[in-house]
CSV table of C-alpha atoms in Angstrom, one decimal:
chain,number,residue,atom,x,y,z
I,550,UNK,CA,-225.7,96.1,-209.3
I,551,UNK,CA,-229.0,95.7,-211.8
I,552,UNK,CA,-229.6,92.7,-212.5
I,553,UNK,CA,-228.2,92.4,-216.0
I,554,UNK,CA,-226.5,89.1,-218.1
I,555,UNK,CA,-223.2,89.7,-218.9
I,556,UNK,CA,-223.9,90.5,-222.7
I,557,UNK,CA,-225.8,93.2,-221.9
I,558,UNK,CA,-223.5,94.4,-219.1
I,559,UNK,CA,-220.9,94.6,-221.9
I,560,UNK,CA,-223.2,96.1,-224.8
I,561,UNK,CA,-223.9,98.7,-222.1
I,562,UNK,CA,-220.6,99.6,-221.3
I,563,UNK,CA,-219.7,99.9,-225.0
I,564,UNK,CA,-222.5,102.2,-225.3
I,565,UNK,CA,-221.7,104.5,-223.0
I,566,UNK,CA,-217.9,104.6,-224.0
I,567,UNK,CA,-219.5,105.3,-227.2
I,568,UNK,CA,-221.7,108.1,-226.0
I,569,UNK,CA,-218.5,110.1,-223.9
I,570,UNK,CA,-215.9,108.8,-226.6
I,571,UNK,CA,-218.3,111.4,-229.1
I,572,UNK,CA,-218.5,114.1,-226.5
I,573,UNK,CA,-214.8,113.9,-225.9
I,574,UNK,CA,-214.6,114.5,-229.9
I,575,UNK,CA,-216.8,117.1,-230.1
I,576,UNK,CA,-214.7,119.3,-227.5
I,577,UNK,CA,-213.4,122.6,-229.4
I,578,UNK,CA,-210.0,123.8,-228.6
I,579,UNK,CA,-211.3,126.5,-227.1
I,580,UNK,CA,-213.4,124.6,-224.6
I,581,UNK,CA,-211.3,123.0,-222.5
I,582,UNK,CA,-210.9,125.3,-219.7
I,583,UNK,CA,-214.7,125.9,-220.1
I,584,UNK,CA,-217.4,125.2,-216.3
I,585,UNK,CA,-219.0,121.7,-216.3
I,586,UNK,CA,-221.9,121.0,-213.9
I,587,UNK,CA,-219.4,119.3,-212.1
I,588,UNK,CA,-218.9,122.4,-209.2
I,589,UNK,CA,-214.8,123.4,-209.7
I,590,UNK,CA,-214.2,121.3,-212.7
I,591,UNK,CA,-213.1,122.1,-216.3
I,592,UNK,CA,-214.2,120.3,-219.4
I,593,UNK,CA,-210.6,119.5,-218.9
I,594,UNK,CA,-210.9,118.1,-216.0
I,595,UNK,CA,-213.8,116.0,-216.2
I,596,UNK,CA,-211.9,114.5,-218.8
I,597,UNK,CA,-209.1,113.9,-217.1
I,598,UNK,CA,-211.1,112.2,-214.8
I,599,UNK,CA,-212.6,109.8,-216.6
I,600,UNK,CA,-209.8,109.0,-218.3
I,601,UNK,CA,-208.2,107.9,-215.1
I,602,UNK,CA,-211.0,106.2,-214.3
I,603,UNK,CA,-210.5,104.2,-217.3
I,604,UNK,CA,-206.6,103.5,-216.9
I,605,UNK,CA,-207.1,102.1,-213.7
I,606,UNK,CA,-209.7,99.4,-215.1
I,607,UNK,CA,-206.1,96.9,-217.0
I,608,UNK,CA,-204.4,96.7,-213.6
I,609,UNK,CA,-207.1,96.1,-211.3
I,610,UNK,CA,-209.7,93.7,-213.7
I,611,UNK,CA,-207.1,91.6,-215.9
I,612,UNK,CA,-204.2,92.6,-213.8
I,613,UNK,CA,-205.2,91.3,-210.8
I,614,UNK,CA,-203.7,94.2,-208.7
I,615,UNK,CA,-205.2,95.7,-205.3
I,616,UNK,CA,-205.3,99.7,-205.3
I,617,UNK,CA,-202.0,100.1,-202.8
I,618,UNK,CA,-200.4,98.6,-205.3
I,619,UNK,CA,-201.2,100.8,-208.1
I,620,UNK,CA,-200.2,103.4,-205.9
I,621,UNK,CA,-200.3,107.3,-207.2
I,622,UNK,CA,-199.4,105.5,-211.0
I,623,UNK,CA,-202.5,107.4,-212.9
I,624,UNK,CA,-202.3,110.9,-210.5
I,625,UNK,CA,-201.4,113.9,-212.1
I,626,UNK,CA,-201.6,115.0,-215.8
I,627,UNK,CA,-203.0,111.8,-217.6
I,628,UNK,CA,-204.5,113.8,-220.6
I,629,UNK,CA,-200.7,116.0,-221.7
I,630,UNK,CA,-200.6,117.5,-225.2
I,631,UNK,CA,-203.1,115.4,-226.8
I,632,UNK,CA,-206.5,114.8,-224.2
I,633,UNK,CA,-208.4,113.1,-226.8
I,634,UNK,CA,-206.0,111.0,-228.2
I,635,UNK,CA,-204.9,110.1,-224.7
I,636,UNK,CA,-209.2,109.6,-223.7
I,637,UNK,CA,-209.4,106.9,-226.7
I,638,UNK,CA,-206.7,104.9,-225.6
I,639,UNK,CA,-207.8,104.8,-222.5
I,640,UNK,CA,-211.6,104.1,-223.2
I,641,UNK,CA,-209.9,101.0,-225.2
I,642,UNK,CA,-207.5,99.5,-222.2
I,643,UNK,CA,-210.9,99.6,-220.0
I,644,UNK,CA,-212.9,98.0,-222.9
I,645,UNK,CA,-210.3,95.7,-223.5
I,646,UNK,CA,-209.6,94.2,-219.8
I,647,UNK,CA,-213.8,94.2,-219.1
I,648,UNK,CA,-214.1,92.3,-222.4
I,649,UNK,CA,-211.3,89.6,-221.7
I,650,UNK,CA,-212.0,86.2,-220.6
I,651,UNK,CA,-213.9,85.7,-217.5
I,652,UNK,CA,-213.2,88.9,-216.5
I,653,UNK,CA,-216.7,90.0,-214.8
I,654,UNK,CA,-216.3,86.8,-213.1
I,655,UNK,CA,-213.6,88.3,-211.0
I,656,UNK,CA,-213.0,90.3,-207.8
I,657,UNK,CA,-211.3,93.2,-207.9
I,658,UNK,CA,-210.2,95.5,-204.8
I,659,UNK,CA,-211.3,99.2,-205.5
I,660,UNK,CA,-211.0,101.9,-202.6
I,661,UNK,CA,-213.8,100.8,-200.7
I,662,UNK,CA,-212.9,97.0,-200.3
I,663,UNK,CA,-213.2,93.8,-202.6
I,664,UNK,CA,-216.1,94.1,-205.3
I,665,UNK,CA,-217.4,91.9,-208.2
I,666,UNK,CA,-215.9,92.7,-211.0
I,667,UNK,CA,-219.5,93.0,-212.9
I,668,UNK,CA,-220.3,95.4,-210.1
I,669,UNK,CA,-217.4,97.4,-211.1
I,670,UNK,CA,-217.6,97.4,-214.4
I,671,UNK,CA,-222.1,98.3,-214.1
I,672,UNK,CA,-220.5,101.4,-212.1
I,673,UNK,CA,-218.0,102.6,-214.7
I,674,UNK,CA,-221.1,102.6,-216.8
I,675,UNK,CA,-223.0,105.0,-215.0
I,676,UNK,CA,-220.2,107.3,-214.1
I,677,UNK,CA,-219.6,107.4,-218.1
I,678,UNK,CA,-223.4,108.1,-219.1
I,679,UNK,CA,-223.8,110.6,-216.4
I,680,UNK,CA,-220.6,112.8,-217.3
I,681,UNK,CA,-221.5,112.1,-220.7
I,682,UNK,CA,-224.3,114.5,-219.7
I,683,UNK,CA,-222.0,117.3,-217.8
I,684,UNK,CA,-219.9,117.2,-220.8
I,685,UNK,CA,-222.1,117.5,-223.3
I,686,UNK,CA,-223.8,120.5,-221.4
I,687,UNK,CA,-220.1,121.9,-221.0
I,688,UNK,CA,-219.0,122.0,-224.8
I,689,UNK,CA,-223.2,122.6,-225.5
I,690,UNK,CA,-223.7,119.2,-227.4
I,691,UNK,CA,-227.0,117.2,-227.5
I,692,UNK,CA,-228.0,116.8,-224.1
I,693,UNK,CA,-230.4,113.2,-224.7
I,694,UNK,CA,-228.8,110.6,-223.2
I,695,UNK,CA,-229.8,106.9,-224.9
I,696,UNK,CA,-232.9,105.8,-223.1
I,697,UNK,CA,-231.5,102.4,-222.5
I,698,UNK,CA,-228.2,104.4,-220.8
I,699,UNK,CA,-230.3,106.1,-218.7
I,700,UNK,CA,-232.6,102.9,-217.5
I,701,UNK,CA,-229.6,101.1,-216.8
I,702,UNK,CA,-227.7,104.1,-214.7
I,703,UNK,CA,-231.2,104.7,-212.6
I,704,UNK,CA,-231.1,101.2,-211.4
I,705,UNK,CA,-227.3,101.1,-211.1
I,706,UNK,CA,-227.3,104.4,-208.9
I,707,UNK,CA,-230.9,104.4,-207.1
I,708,UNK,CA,-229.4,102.1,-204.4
I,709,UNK,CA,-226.9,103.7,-203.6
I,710,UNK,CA,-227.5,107.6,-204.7
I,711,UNK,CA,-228.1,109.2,-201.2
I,712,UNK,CA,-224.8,108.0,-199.8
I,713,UNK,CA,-223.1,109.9,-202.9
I,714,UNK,CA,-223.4,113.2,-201.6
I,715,UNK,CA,-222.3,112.1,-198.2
I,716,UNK,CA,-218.8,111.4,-200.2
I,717,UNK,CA,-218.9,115.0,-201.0
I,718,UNK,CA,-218.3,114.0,-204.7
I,719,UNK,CA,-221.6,114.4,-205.5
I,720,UNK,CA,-224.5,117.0,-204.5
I,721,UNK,CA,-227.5,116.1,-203.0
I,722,UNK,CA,-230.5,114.5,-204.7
I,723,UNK,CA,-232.7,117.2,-206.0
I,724,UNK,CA,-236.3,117.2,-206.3
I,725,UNK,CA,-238.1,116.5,-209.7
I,726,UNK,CA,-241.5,117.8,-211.4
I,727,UNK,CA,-244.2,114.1,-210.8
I,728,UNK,CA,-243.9,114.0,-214.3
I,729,UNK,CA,-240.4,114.1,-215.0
I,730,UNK,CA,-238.7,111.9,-217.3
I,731,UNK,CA,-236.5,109.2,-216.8
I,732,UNK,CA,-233.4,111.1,-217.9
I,733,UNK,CA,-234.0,114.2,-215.7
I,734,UNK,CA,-235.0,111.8,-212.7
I,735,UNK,CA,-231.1,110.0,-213.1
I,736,UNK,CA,-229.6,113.4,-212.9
I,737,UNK,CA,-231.6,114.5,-210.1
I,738,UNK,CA,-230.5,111.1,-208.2
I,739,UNK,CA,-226.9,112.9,-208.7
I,740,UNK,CA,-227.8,116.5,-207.7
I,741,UNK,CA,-227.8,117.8,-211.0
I,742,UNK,CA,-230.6,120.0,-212.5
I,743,UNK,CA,-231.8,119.3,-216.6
């Protein structure tokens, strides 16, 4: 994880709830079933994902439970008749639990094993800024991520970015220009192409 305080880790993760929280309300009606850059995925989709990303954040952070445990409870359709309305509350269980007492102070047991809970949550922030990005070129909002999203999500990821695309979530790292920027250099570190 960067090396952040736990302020900023929070203020961070706000922001970047923010930033797909204003995507996810910019989606027309008529965009859901629309290609992301996120190879087989809908907008609807990529939604869906992150939203179940989020739901899982009350049981495991403030809840105290392992993944087993949790089970199949968020598979499925986690978005039904209303995605957006079913995104926000979402976005505000994961806020909530990361926000509570001593919560980054935690462990909690994610697929891969027992993790800090700051680790965790510094993840969930990437993964929000960067599919803020395949959204927002999905539904053809502003593409500029927040410079201090994109700082944080480069040394969150740059670790740990090759083994990604062995996961066979995520594509390969692509190359960049010498003089790319920041932003285009995060997505390359995730095999996308600005």
């Amino acid at each position: 994880m960067a090396s952040v305080s736990v302020s900023e880790l929070l203020e961070r993760h706000g922001e970047a709830l923010r930033l797909f929280t204003d995507r996810v309300h910019a989606v027309r009606e008529d965009q859901w079933s629309a290609p992301t850059p996120c190879t087989g995925w809908t907008v609807r989709d990529l939604v869906a994902h992150l939203t179940s990303e989020q739901l899982w954040v009350p049981p495991l952070v403030t809840g105290g439970r392992t993944v087993a445990e949790v089970g199949d409870a968020f598979a499925g359709d986690v978005l039904g008749e209303d995605p957006v309305a079913a995104w926000d509350r979402a976005a505000a269980g994961a806020r909530g639990a990361f926000e509570a007492p001593g919560a980054l102070e935690r462990t909690v047991n994610l697929s891969y094993g027992d993790t800090a809970a700051d680790a965790y949550c510094a993840q969930m922030v990437a993964d929000a800024v960067v599919h803020a990005w395949d959204l927002s070129r999905a539904i053809g909002a502003d593409e500029r991520l927040p410079a201090r999203l994109v700082d944080f999500a480069r040394r969150e990821v740059g670790p740990y970015a090759k083994d990604l695309s062995q996961s066979g979530l995520f594509d390969a790292p692509v190359e960049t220009a010498p003089d790319a920027g920041p932003q285009t250099r995060l997505l390359a570190l995730l095999g996308r192409r600005a």
